[in-house]
């Protein structure tokens, strides 16, 4: 029941967002806003979708209830999140409106980041859903993903070498998650060069070294060097348990499909760069490659996975760019193979998410489907009792 409903809602959402974004075709009409509305309604009205959903409900209904704005500022939460919670309390809005507000903020910022890249936006919407990022990231680390979307908007100013707007947007991202402080130095990596990673062979060597590093498990050694940085970005509570938070990740079919997709993008990266021929894409690619390396180097470690989310999330961005390139470019053998690799990775990710949704918090239930709430609550209880 929940699997069928989840397949229907998530698939329909992806198709409709893609279709309406293509229909808009860069013009300022209502079609631009329909995908935003659809995403906001689906993810805003979700019930118990996302590991952190229950935590946010408790924060809104219990922890911050009855507090003045000044009292909220004394808690551990960032001011941006506090403002949203305070306004929702002030207007006496139900809990689901907190999720509506945050979901709307996420998708509006994503739209703003690609407003000048409107032909890419439909494909980014598609990869956002089918990669599982929307369901497993945007629904969980909500505050940090708001910060990530603000960072997306800031990169345009890095491209234009306008440091003041870049710093202001990074400060705004910091208002939603302290870890955004690591984004400030990113501006300076492009001071002398428009793109850092231009040699696919070198990138492949680095990529495979990161995969090998996963088996060596260098986390314990690394902790001794970066513990102060971890405290600075707000993860001090995780340090003592960093090794306990490393799961037994394996290189099964899903991860192998992802590796093939990354290899395809890396091998064809120079062709894709020539196709787009703009510095914004070059910066997105650099951040994507950093994210790919971080993902496999820290594979299975939740603490470092959270810290490097600002880079690992660029996978769905780059896959969106790559899909558009493959669709619009000549159907040569490398392009066809690249398209198949990304399609396979997206299919594997989405199929895995749907197949396992009844054993996780990913199965979709609306806040208004009260008859199904008990099923979701039972799933959550079983999941966290293991």
CSV table of C-alpha atoms in Angstrom, one decimal, residues 112-254:
chain,number,residue,atom,x,y,z
A,112,UNK,CA,16.5,31.2,-7.9
A,113,UNK,CA,20.0,29.6,-8.3
A,114,UNK,CA,19.0,28.3,-11.8
A,115,UNK,CA,16.9,31.2,-12.9
A,116,UNK,CA,19.5,32.2,-15.5
A,117,UNK,CA,20.0,28.5,-16.4
A,118,UNK,CA,16.4,27.8,-17.1
A,119,UNK,CA,17.0,25.2,-19.7
A,120,UNK,CA,18.8,23.1,-17.1
A,121,UNK,CA,16.2,23.5,-14.4
A,122,UNK,CA,13.8,20.7,-15.6
A,123,UNK,CA,16.6,18.2,-15.5
A,124,UNK,CA,17.8,19.4,-12.1
A,125,UNK,CA,14.2,18.8,-10.8
A,126,UNK,CA,14.3,15.3,-12.3
A,127,UNK,CA,17.6,14.3,-10.7
A,128,UNK,CA,16.6,15.9,-7.4
A,129,UNK,CA,13.7,13.4,-7.0
A,130,UNK,CA,15.1,10.3,-8.7
A,131,UNK,CA,18.5,10.6,-7.0
A,132,UNK,CA,16.8,10.4,-3.7
A,133,UNK,CA,18.3,13.7,-2.5
A,134,UNK,CA,14.9,15.4,-2.0
A,135,UNK,CA,13.6,12.4,0.0
A,136,UNK,CA,16.6,11.4,2.0
A,137,UNK,CA,18.4,14.8,2.4
A,138,UNK,CA,16.0,17.7,1.9
A,139,UNK,CA,13.5,15.9,4.3
A,140,UNK,CA,16.1,15.1,6.9
A,141,UNK,CA,18.9,17.8,7.4
A,142,UNK,CA,16.4,20.5,6.5
A,143,UNK,CA,18.2,23.4,8.0
A,144,UNK,CA,21.5,22.4,6.4
A,145,UNK,CA,19.8,21.9,3.0
A,146,UNK,CA,18.4,25.4,3.2
A,147,UNK,CA,22.0,26.6,3.8
A,148,UNK,CA,23.1,24.5,0.8
A,149,UNK,CA,20.5,26.1,-1.5
A,150,UNK,CA,21.6,29.6,-0.3
A,151,UNK,CA,25.1,28.5,-1.2
A,152,UNK,CA,23.9,27.6,-4.7
A,153,UNK,CA,22.7,31.2,-5.1
A,154,UNK,CA,26.0,32.5,-3.8
A,155,UNK,CA,28.1,30.8,-6.4
A,156,UNK,CA,26.9,33.2,-9.1
A,157,UNK,CA,28.7,36.0,-7.2
A,158,UNK,CA,31.9,33.9,-6.9
A,159,UNK,CA,31.7,33.6,-10.7
A,160,UNK,CA,31.3,37.4,-11.0
A,161,UNK,CA,34.1,38.0,-8.4
A,162,UNK,CA,31.7,40.0,-6.2
A,163,UNK,CA,32.9,39.0,-2.7
A,164,UNK,CA,30.5,41.2,-0.7
A,165,UNK,CA,27.3,39.5,-1.9
A,166,UNK,CA,29.0,36.1,-1.6
A,167,UNK,CA,29.9,36.7,2.0
A,168,UNK,CA,26.5,38.1,2.8
A,169,UNK,CA,24.8,35.0,1.4
A,170,UNK,CA,27.2,32.7,3.2
A,171,UNK,CA,26.3,34.6,6.4
A,172,UNK,CA,22.6,34.0,5.6
A,173,UNK,CA,23.4,30.3,5.1
A,174,UNK,CA,25.2,30.4,8.5
A,175,UNK,CA,21.9,31.7,10.0
A,176,UNK,CA,20.4,28.3,9.1
A,177,UNK,CA,23.3,26.1,9.9
A,178,UNK,CA,26.6,26.8,11.6
A,179,UNK,CA,28.5,24.4,9.3
A,180,UNK,CA,28.0,27.0,6.5
A,181,UNK,CA,31.1,28.8,7.9
A,182,UNK,CA,33.2,26.4,5.8
A,183,UNK,CA,31.8,27.9,2.7
A,184,UNK,CA,33.6,31.3,3.1
A,185,UNK,CA,37.0,30.1,1.9
A,186,UNK,CA,35.5,28.5,-1.2
A,187,UNK,CA,35.4,31.9,-2.9
A,188,UNK,CA,39.2,32.1,-3.0
A,189,UNK,CA,39.8,28.8,-4.8
A,190,UNK,CA,38.9,30.4,-8.1
A,191,UNK,CA,41.0,33.6,-7.6
A,192,UNK,CA,43.7,32.6,-10.1
A,193,UNK,CA,41.8,30.0,-12.2
A,194,UNK,CA,38.3,29.7,-13.5
A,195,UNK,CA,38.4,25.9,-13.1
A,196,UNK,CA,40.5,23.7,-10.9
A,197,UNK,CA,39.8,20.2,-12.3
A,198,UNK,CA,40.5,20.1,-16.0
A,199,UNK,CA,42.4,16.8,-16.5
A,200,UNK,CA,40.1,13.8,-16.5
A,201,UNK,CA,43.0,11.3,-16.0
A,202,UNK,CA,44.2,13.1,-12.9
A,203,UNK,CA,40.6,13.2,-11.6
A,204,UNK,CA,40.1,9.5,-12.1
A,205,UNK,CA,43.3,8.8,-10.2
A,206,UNK,CA,42.2,10.9,-7.3
A,207,UNK,CA,38.7,9.4,-7.5
A,208,UNK,CA,40.0,5.8,-7.2
A,209,UNK,CA,42.4,6.8,-4.4
A,210,UNK,CA,39.4,8.1,-2.4
A,211,UNK,CA,37.6,4.7,-3.0
A,212,UNK,CA,40.7,2.9,-1.8
A,213,UNK,CA,41.0,5.2,1.2
A,214,UNK,CA,37.5,4.0,2.3
A,215,UNK,CA,38.9,0.5,2.8
A,216,UNK,CA,41.9,1.9,4.8
A,217,UNK,CA,39.4,3.8,7.1
A,218,UNK,CA,41.5,6.9,7.9
A,219,UNK,CA,38.7,8.6,10.0
A,220,UNK,CA,40.4,8.0,13.4
A,221,UNK,CA,43.7,9.6,12.2
A,222,UNK,CA,41.8,12.5,10.6
A,223,UNK,CA,39.9,13.3,13.7
A,224,UNK,CA,43.1,14.3,15.5
A,225,UNK,CA,43.7,17.0,12.9
A,226,UNK,CA,40.2,18.5,12.4
A,227,UNK,CA,38.6,18.3,15.8
A,228,UNK,CA,38.7,22.1,16.3
A,229,UNK,CA,37.1,22.6,12.9
A,230,UNK,CA,34.4,20.0,13.8
A,231,UNK,CA,33.6,22.1,17.0
A,232,UNK,CA,33.6,25.3,15.0
A,233,UNK,CA,30.9,24.0,12.5
A,234,UNK,CA,28.7,22.8,15.3
A,235,UNK,CA,29.3,19.1,15.4
A,236,UNK,CA,31.1,18.9,18.8
A,237,UNK,CA,28.5,16.5,20.1
A,238,UNK,CA,29.5,14.0,17.4
A,239,UNK,CA,33.3,13.9,18.0
A,240,UNK,CA,33.2,11.3,20.8
A,241,UNK,CA,31.0,9.0,18.8
A,242,UNK,CA,32.5,9.7,15.3
A,243,UNK,CA,33.7,6.1,14.9
A,244,UNK,CA,30.5,4.7,16.2
A,245,UNK,CA,28.6,6.6,13.5
A,246,UNK,CA,30.4,4.8,10.7
A,247,UNK,CA,28.0,2.2,9.2
A,248,UNK,CA,29.1,-0.9,7.3
A,249,UNK,CA,28.8,0.4,3.8
A,250,UNK,CA,29.2,-2.0,1.0
A,251,UNK,CA,29.9,-1.7,-2.7
A,252,UNK,CA,26.8,-3.4,-4.0
A,253,UNK,CA,25.0,-2.8,-7.3
A,254,UNK,CA,23.6,0.6,-6.3
